[in-house]
CSV table of C-alpha atoms in Angstrom, one decimal:
chain,number,residue,atom,x,y,z
S,16,MET,CA,5.1,21.3,1.0
S,17,ARG,CA,4.5,18.8,-0.2
S,18,ASN,CA,5.8,15.2,1.0
S,19,LEU,CA,6.8,12.5,-1.4
S,20,LYS,CA,7.5,8.5,-0.7
S,21,VAL,CA,9.3,7.5,-4.7
S,22,PHE,CA,10.6,4.2,-4.8
S,23,ILE,CA,13.7,3.8,-7.5
S,24,ALA,CA,15.5,0.4,-8.6
S,25,TYR,CA,19.4,1.4,-9.3
S,26,ASN,CA,22.2,-0.9,-10.7
S,27,GLY,CA,24.8,1.0,-8.6
S,28,ALA,CA,27.7,0.0,-10.3
S,29,ALA,CA,29.7,3.2,-11.5
S,30,TYR,CA,27.7,5.0,-8.5
S,31,HIS,CA,29.9,5.2,-4.8
S,32,GLY,CA,26.8,4.0,-3.2
S,33,PHE,CA,23.5,6.4,-2.2
S,34,GLN,CA,25.0,8.1,0.1
S,35,ARG,CA,26.0,12.0,-1.3
S,36,GLN,CA,30.1,12.0,-1.3
S,37,ASP,CA,32.5,14.9,-1.9
S,38,ASN,CA,34.8,13.1,-3.9
S,39,ALA,CA,32.1,10.8,-5.6
S,40,VAL,CA,29.4,10.4,-7.2
S,41,SER,CA,26.6,8.8,-5.5
S,42,VAL,CA,23.5,7.9,-6.9
S,43,GLN,CA,21.5,10.6,-4.1
S,44,GLU,CA,22.9,13.2,-5.8
S,45,VAL,CA,22.5,12.8,-9.3
S,46,VAL,CA,18.4,12.0,-8.0
S,47,GLU,CA,18.7,15.1,-6.8
S,48,ARG,CA,20.0,16.9,-9.3
S,49,SER,CA,17.3,15.7,-11.9
S,50,ILE,CA,14.9,16.9,-9.3
S,51,GLY,CA,15.9,20.3,-9.4
S,52,LYS,CA,16.2,19.7,-12.9
S,53,LEU,CA,12.7,19.1,-13.7
S,54,LEU,CA,11.0,21.2,-11.2
S,55,LYS,CA,13.6,24.1,-12.3
S,56,THR,CA,15.1,24.9,-8.6
S,57,ALA,CA,18.0,24.2,-6.8
S,58,PRO,CA,18.5,20.5,-5.9
S,59,PRO,CA,16.3,19.4,-3.0
S,60,THR,CA,17.6,17.3,-0.3
S,61,VAL,CA,16.5,13.5,-0.7
S,62,TYR,CA,16.3,11.0,2.3
S,63,GLY,CA,17.3,8.0,1.6
S,64,CYS,CA,15.9,4.7,3.3
S,65,SER,CA,19.7,3.0,3.8
S,66,ARG,CA,22.8,3.9,3.3
S,67,THR,CA,24.5,1.6,0.4
S,68,ASP,CA,28.0,1.2,-0.8
S,69,ALA,CA,29.9,1.6,-4.3
S,70,GLY,CA,28.8,-1.1,-6.4
S,71,VAL,CA,25.9,-2.2,-3.9
S,72,HIS,CA,22.8,-1.9,-6.3
S,73,ALA,CA,18.7,-1.8,-5.4
S,74,ARG,CA,15.7,-3.2,-6.4
S,75,ARG,CA,13.6,-0.5,-4.9
S,76,PHE,CA,15.1,1.6,-2.8
S,77,CYS,CA,13.3,4.2,-1.3
S,78,PHE,CA,13.7,7.9,-1.0
S,79,ASN,CA,11.6,11.1,0.0
S,80,VAL,CA,11.4,14.6,-0.2
S,81,HIS,CA,10.0,17.5,0.0
S,82,ILE,CA,8.8,19.3,-3.0
S,83,ASP,CA,6.6,22.8,-3.0
S,84,SER,CA,5.0,21.7,-6.6
S,85,LYS,CA,2.0,21.0,-7.2
S,86,ILE,CA,3.2,18.4,-9.9
S,87,PRO,CA,1.4,15.3,-10.5
S,88,CYS,CA,3.3,12.0,-8.6
S,89,GLU,CA,2.9,10.3,-12.7
S,90,GLY,CA,4.1,13.1,-14.1
S,91,PHE,CA,7.5,13.4,-11.7
S,92,LEU,CA,7.6,10.3,-12.3
S,93,LYS,CA,8.0,10.1,-16.2
S,94,GLY,CA,9.9,13.2,-15.8
S,95,MET,CA,12.2,12.2,-14.1
S,96,ASN,CA,12.7,8.6,-15.6
S,97,THR,CA,13.5,11.0,-18.9
S,98,LEU,CA,16.3,13.1,-16.9
S,99,LEU,CA,17.8,10.0,-15.0
S,100,PRO,CA,20.7,7.9,-16.5
S,101,ASP,CA,19.9,5.2,-17.4
S,102,ASP,CA,21.0,3.3,-14.8
S,103,ILE,CA,18.2,5.1,-12.2
S,104,ALA,CA,15.1,4.7,-12.5
S,105,VAL,CA,11.8,6.3,-10.6
S,106,LEU,CA,9.1,3.0,-10.1
S,107,SER,CA,6.5,4.7,-7.5
S,108,CYS,CA,5.6,7.9,-6.0
S,109,GLU,CA,2.8,9.0,-3.5
S,110,ASP,CA,2.4,12.3,-1.8
S,111,ALA,CA,3.5,11.1,2.4
S,112,PRO,CA,2.4,12.3,5.7
S,113,GLU,CA,4.7,15.1,7.1
S,114,ASP,CA,6.0,13.6,9.0
S,115,PHE,CA,7.6,10.5,6.7
S,116,HIS,CA,10.3,9.5,6.4
S,117,ALA,CA,11.9,7.1,4.5
S,118,ARG,CA,14.6,6.4,7.1
S,119,TYR,CA,13.0,6.4,10.3
S,120,ASP,CA,10.2,5.2,9.3
S,121,THR,CA,11.8,1.4,8.2
S,122,LYS,CA,10.0,-1.6,9.8
S,123,ALA,CA,12.3,-3.7,8.3
S,124,LYS,CA,14.7,-4.3,5.1
S,125,GLU,CA,15.1,-6.7,2.9
S,126,TYR,CA,19.0,-7.6,1.0
S,127,VAL,CA,19.4,-10.5,-1.8
S,128,TYR,CA,22.9,-11.8,-2.6
S,129,LEU,CA,23.6,-12.9,-5.9
S,130,ILE,CA,26.5,-15.5,-6.5
S,131,ASN,CA,27.5,-16.3,-9.5
S,132,ASN,CA,27.3,-20.2,-8.9
S,133,LYS,CA,28.7,-22.0,-12.3
S,134,THR,CA,32.0,-22.5,-14.1
S,135,SER,CA,32.6,-20.1,-16.2
S,136,ARG,CA,32.0,-16.4,-15.5
S,137,ASP,CA,29.2,-14.7,-17.2
S,138,VAL,CA,29.5,-11.5,-18.7
S,139,PHE,CA,26.2,-10.0,-18.8
S,140,LEU,CA,26.5,-10.7,-15.2
S,141,GLN,CA,30.0,-9.1,-15.0
S,142,LYS,CA,29.2,-6.5,-11.6
S,143,LEU,CA,25.8,-7.6,-10.9
S,144,ALA,CA,26.8,-11.1,-9.6
S,145,TYR,CA,29.5,-12.7,-7.2
S,146,HIS,CA,31.5,-15.3,-9.2
S,147,TYR,CA,32.0,-18.5,-7.2
S,148,PRO,CA,33.2,-21.4,-9.3
S,149,TYR,CA,32.7,-24.3,-7.0
S,150,PRO,CA,30.1,-26.7,-5.2
S,151,LEU,CA,28.1,-24.6,-2.9
S,152,ASP,CA,26.6,-27.5,-0.2
S,153,ILE,CA,22.6,-25.1,0.2
S,154,ALA,CA,21.3,-27.7,2.9
S,155,LYS,CA,25.2,-26.7,4.7
S,156,MET,CA,24.4,-23.7,4.3
S,157,ASN,CA,20.5,-22.9,5.4
S,158,GLU,CA,21.9,-25.3,8.1
S,159,ALA,CA,24.1,-22.3,9.5
S,160,ALA,CA,21.5,-19.7,8.2
S,161,ARG,CA,19.2,-20.6,10.7
S,162,LEU,CA,21.5,-19.5,13.6
S,163,PHE,CA,20.7,-15.9,12.4
S,164,ILE,CA,17.5,-16.2,12.7
S,165,GLY,CA,16.1,-13.8,15.9
S,166,GLU,CA,17.7,-11.4,18.5
S,167,HIS,CA,21.4,-11.0,18.4
S,168,ASP,CA,24.3,-9.1,18.5
S,169,PHE,CA,26.5,-9.0,15.6
S,170,GLY,CA,29.6,-7.4,16.4
S,171,GLY,CA,30.9,-9.9,14.9
S,172,PHE,CA,29.1,-9.6,11.4
S,173,CYS,CA,30.2,-5.5,10.9
S,174,ARG,CA,32.9,-3.9,10.0
S,175,ALA,CA,34.8,-2.5,12.5
S,176,GLU,CA,34.3,0.7,11.7
S,177,GLY,CA,31.1,0.7,11.5
S,178,LYS,CA,30.9,-0.5,14.3
S,179,ALA,CA,31.1,3.8,15.7
S,180,ARG,CA,28.4,4.6,14.4
S,181,VAL,CA,25.7,2.9,15.7
S,182,LYS,CA,24.4,3.4,19.5
S,183,SER,CA,23.7,-0.7,19.2
S,184,THR,CA,25.1,-3.8,16.9
S,185,VAL,CA,21.8,-5.4,18.3
S,186,ARG,CA,19.7,-6.6,15.1
S,187,THR,CA,16.8,-8.9,15.0
S,188,ILE,CA,17.0,-11.2,11.6
S,189,TYR,CA,13.5,-12.2,10.2
S,190,ALA,CA,13.9,-15.0,7.6
S,191,LEU,CA,17.8,-16.0,6.7
S,192,ASP,CA,17.4,-18.6,2.9
S,193,VAL,CA,19.9,-20.2,0.8
S,194,ALA,CA,18.6,-21.3,-2.5
S,195,GLN,CA,20.0,-22.2,-6.0
S,196,ASN,CA,18.5,-22.2,-9.9
S,197,GLY,CA,20.6,-22.0,-12.7
S,198,GLY,CA,23.8,-21.6,-11.3
S,199,ILE,CA,22.2,-18.5,-9.5
S,200,CYS,CA,22.8,-18.8,-5.4
S,201,GLU,CA,20.5,-16.2,-4.3
S,202,ILE,CA,21.3,-15.5,-0.2
S,203,LYS,CA,17.6,-13.6,1.1
S,204,ILE,CA,18.2,-12.4,4.6
S,205,ARG,CA,14.7,-9.4,5.7
S,206,GLY,CA,15.5,-8.1,9.3
S,207,ASN,CA,14.8,-5.1,11.1
S,208,GLY,CA,18.1,-2.7,10.6
S,209,PHE,CA,21.6,-3.6,9.4
S,210,LEU,CA,24.8,-3.0,9.9
S,211,TYR,CA,28.8,-1.6,7.9
S,212,ASN,CA,28.9,-4.9,6.0
S,213,MET,CA,27.1,-7.2,7.1
S,214,VAL,CA,24.9,-8.8,4.3
S,215,ARG,CA,28.4,-9.5,2.8
S,216,ILE,CA,30.0,-11.1,6.3
S,217,VAL,CA,26.9,-13.1,6.3
S,218,ALA,CA,27.2,-14.2,2.8
S,219,GLY,CA,30.9,-14.7,3.3
S,220,THR,CA,30.1,-17.2,6.4
S,221,LEU,CA,27.9,-19.0,4.6
S,222,ILE,CA,30.4,-19.7,1.8
S,223,TYR,CA,33.0,-20.8,4.6
S,224,VAL,CA,30.6,-22.7,6.1
S,225,SER,CA,29.9,-24.7,2.6
S,226,GLU,CA,33.5,-25.5,2.1
S,227,GLY,CA,34.4,-26.6,5.7
S,228,LYS,CA,36.2,-23.4,6.5
S,229,ARG,CA,33.9,-22.6,8.8
S,230,SER,CA,31.9,-24.7,11.2
S,231,ILE,CA,27.8,-24.7,12.2
S,232,GLU,CA,30.0,-24.2,15.8
S,233,ASP,CA,32.1,-21.8,14.4
S,234,VAL,CA,29.0,-19.8,13.0
S,235,ARG,CA,27.0,-19.9,16.8
S,236,ARG,CA,30.8,-18.8,18.5
S,237,ALA,CA,30.7,-16.1,15.5
S,238,ILE,CA,27.2,-14.5,16.8
S,239,GLU,CA,27.0,-15.1,21.2
S,240,THR,CA,30.7,-13.8,21.6
S,241,GLY,CA,30.8,-11.4,18.6
S,242,ALA,CA,34.7,-12.7,17.6
S,243,ARG,CA,34.8,-11.3,13.9
S,244,ASP,CA,37.5,-14.0,13.0
S,245,PHE,CA,35.0,-17.1,13.6
S,246,ALA,CA,32.7,-15.5,10.8
S,247,GLY,CA,33.7,-16.1,7.3
S,248,VAL,CA,35.5,-12.6,4.5
S,249,THR,CA,33.1,-10.1,3.6
S,250,LEU,CA,32.2,-10.6,-0.5
S,251,PRO,CA,32.9,-8.0,-3.1
S,252,PRO,CA,29.9,-5.8,-3.6
S,253,ASP,CA,29.2,-6.4,-7.0
S,254,GLY,CA,26.1,-9.1,-5.3
S,255,LEU,CA,24.2,-7.7,-2.7
S,256,TYR,CA,21.4,-5.6,-3.8
S,257,LEU,CA,18.5,-4.1,-1.1
S,258,ASN,CA,15.6,-5.6,-2.7
S,259,GLU,CA,12.3,-4.8,-0.3
S,260,VAL,CA,11.8,-1.3,2.2
S,261,LEU,CA,9.2,-2.7,4.5
S,262,TYR,CA,7.4,0.4,5.9
S,263,GLU,CA,3.7,-1.7,7.7
S,264,ASP,CA,4.0,-3.9,10.4
S,265,LEU,CA,5.0,-7.3,9.7
S,266,PRO,CA,2.5,-9.5,10.0
S,267,ALA,CA,2.1,-11.5,14.0
S,268,ASP,CA,2.8,-15.5,13.4
S,269,CYS,CA,0.2,-17.4,14.4
S,270,ALA,CA,-0.9,-20.7,16.3
S,271,ASP,CA,-0.7,-22.6,13.0
S,272,ASP,CA,2.9,-21.1,12.1
S,273,LEU,CA,4.2,-23.3,15.4
S,274,ILE,CA,3.2,-26.7,14.6
S,275,GLU,CA,3.9,-25.8,10.7
S,276,ASN,CA,7.3,-25.2,11.9
S,277,LEU,CA,7.9,-28.2,14.5
S,278,ASP,CA,11.1,-29.3,13.2
S,279,LYS,CA,12.9,-26.0,13.2
S,280,LEU,CA,12.1,-25.9,16.6
S,281,HIS,CA,15.3,-26.7,18.8
S,282,THR,CA,17.4,-25.5,22.3
S,283,THR,CA,20.7,-23.8,23.7
S,284,GLU,CA,22.3,-27.3,26.6
S,285,LEU,CA,20.5,-24.2,29.6
S,286,GLY,CA,17.4,-24.8,27.9
S,287,LYS,CA,17.8,-28.1,27.9
S,288,GLN,CA,18.4,-28.2,31.8
S,289,ARG,CA,15.4,-26.4,31.8
S,290,ILE,CA,13.5,-28.3,30.7
S,291,ARG,CA,14.7,-31.7,32.5
S,292,LYS,CA,14.3,-29.6,35.7
S,293,ALA,CA,10.6,-29.2,34.6
S,294,ALA,CA,9.3,-32.2,33.0
S,295,GLY,CA,11.6,-34.7,35.7
S,296,GLY,CA,14.9,-36.0,33.6
S,297,VAL,CA,13.0,-36.5,29.6
S,298,PRO,CA,15.9,-38.1,27.4
S,299,ASP,CA,15.0,-35.6,24.5
S,300,ALA,CA,14.1,-32.0,25.3
S,301,VAL,CA,12.6,-31.1,21.9
S,302,GLU,CA,11.2,-34.0,21.5
S,303,TRP,CA,8.8,-33.7,24.7
S,304,ALA,CA,8.7,-30.2,23.1
S,305,LYS,CA,6.9,-31.1,20.4
S,306,ALA,CA,4.9,-33.8,21.8
S,307,GLN,CA,3.2,-31.4,24.3
S,308,ILE,CA,2.9,-28.1,21.3
S,309,GLY,CA,0.7,-31.0,20.2
S,310,LEU,CA,-1.1,-31.2,22.8
S,311,PRO,CA,-5.0,-30.9,22.5
S,312,GLY,CA,-6.6,-28.1,23.7
S,313,ALA,CA,-2.7,-26.6,24.2
S,314,ASP,CA,-2.7,-22.4,23.7
S,315,ILE,CA,-0.2,-21.2,21.9
S,316,ALA,CA,-0.4,-16.9,22.1
S,317,ARG,CA,1.7,-14.6,21.0
S,318,VAL,CA,3.6,-12.7,23.5
S,319,GLY,CA,6.3,-10.3,22.3
S,320,LYS,CA,9.2,-11.9,20.3
S,321,ASN,CA,7.9,-14.9,21.8
S,322,TYR,CA,5.3,-18.1,21.3
S,323,GLN,CA,3.6,-18.9,25.1
S,324,ILE,CA,2.5,-22.3,25.3
S,325,LYS,CA,0.7,-23.4,27.6
S,326,THR,CA,-0.9,-27.4,28.5
S,327,ARG,CA,-2.9,-28.1,31.9
S,328,GLU,CA,0.5,-28.9,33.4
S,329,TYR,CA,3.6,-27.0,31.4
S,330,SER,CA,4.7,-23.6,30.2
S,331,ILE,CA,6.5,-23.6,27.1
S,332,THR,CA,8.6,-19.6,25.5
S,333,VAL,CA,9.5,-20.8,22.2
S,334,ASN,CA,11.1,-17.9,20.4
S,335,ALA,CA,8.8,-16.2,17.9
S,336,SER,CA,11.9,-16.0,15.4
S,337,SER,CA,13.9,-18.4,15.7
S,338,PHE,CA,12.5,-21.4,17.1
S,339,THR,CA,14.7,-21.6,19.8
S,340,ILE,CA,12.8,-23.5,23.2
S,341,ILE,CA,13.6,-21.1,25.4
S,342,THR,CA,12.9,-22.2,28.8
S,343,ALA,CA,9.4,-24.6,30.4
S,344,HIS,CA,7.8,-24.0,33.9
S,345,LYS,CA,5.9,-26.7,35.6
S,346,ASP,CA,2.4,-25.9,36.5
S,347,ARG,CA,0.6,-22.8,35.0
S,348,GLY,CA,1.8,-20.0,37.0
S,349,GLN,CA,5.2,-20.6,38.9
S,350,ASN,CA,8.0,-18.7,38.4
S,351,ASP,CA,10.4,-19.2,35.8
S,352,ILE,CA,13.1,-22.0,36.3
């Protein structure tokens, strides 16, 4: 028995998501039928890397499937692409270890939300991008986006019934960026996992920030309290794409990354209090931390999810994802303050 690792792309407009449904056509059902036809067997079960909602698309979606066939991977790819409808395509196929699972072996996922930000509707983007004809404040959206980076409880960015499906609503966001080019706004988010409707709510929240319907402080409260009322609307599925699925560990950040991102350093009120206590009442905690990190001989190491910076006098802890200065110690080896 072989275990195939297969990447596909699909336009989800005609499907009720990837997951097999009792009363609607899904991508999984169509793919399984096509594999059965290709191998002349009963349709096998394919195991997808993720659920996707009705109408959501995928640029690189992974599944694995166990087959009892000697068909070459190239033959599987070509054969499937002759049998699948025009809105689903196999991108690659390879033999994987017996215990590989497309869902449980995932290290990170990346989603993209596309917004047609032109004044007029684009008929060629129907069902492929969300049409929002009003000006977007990209700088303000990116300011809010930085608050999401790092490990947080994202219960305030999940559809209510989705919370019952998971043991925890804590997730880690590695990157969240908003960019606009030629009237198309792209919100790209990468993390170790996502909750039900989370990306669409995050995108809706960023639009609300652009409109002034939500403030940066509202976004912070939504993240800190889990209160859905502080977040924005859930945008339609049309603009959402599963962009990439990663199965390798992300490379650890190095000291150079911290130095290059000094302008992103920030801290909480508690962090300011800790730094002022450690450093004797400095007027600007963030500028003080930047100066310490930039000192010749400063020792910067990655320890778990944080950077540990040690100088001759101080030890400083910075979250490696969000660049939040967590705390500072006076002298090496002393207890946290």
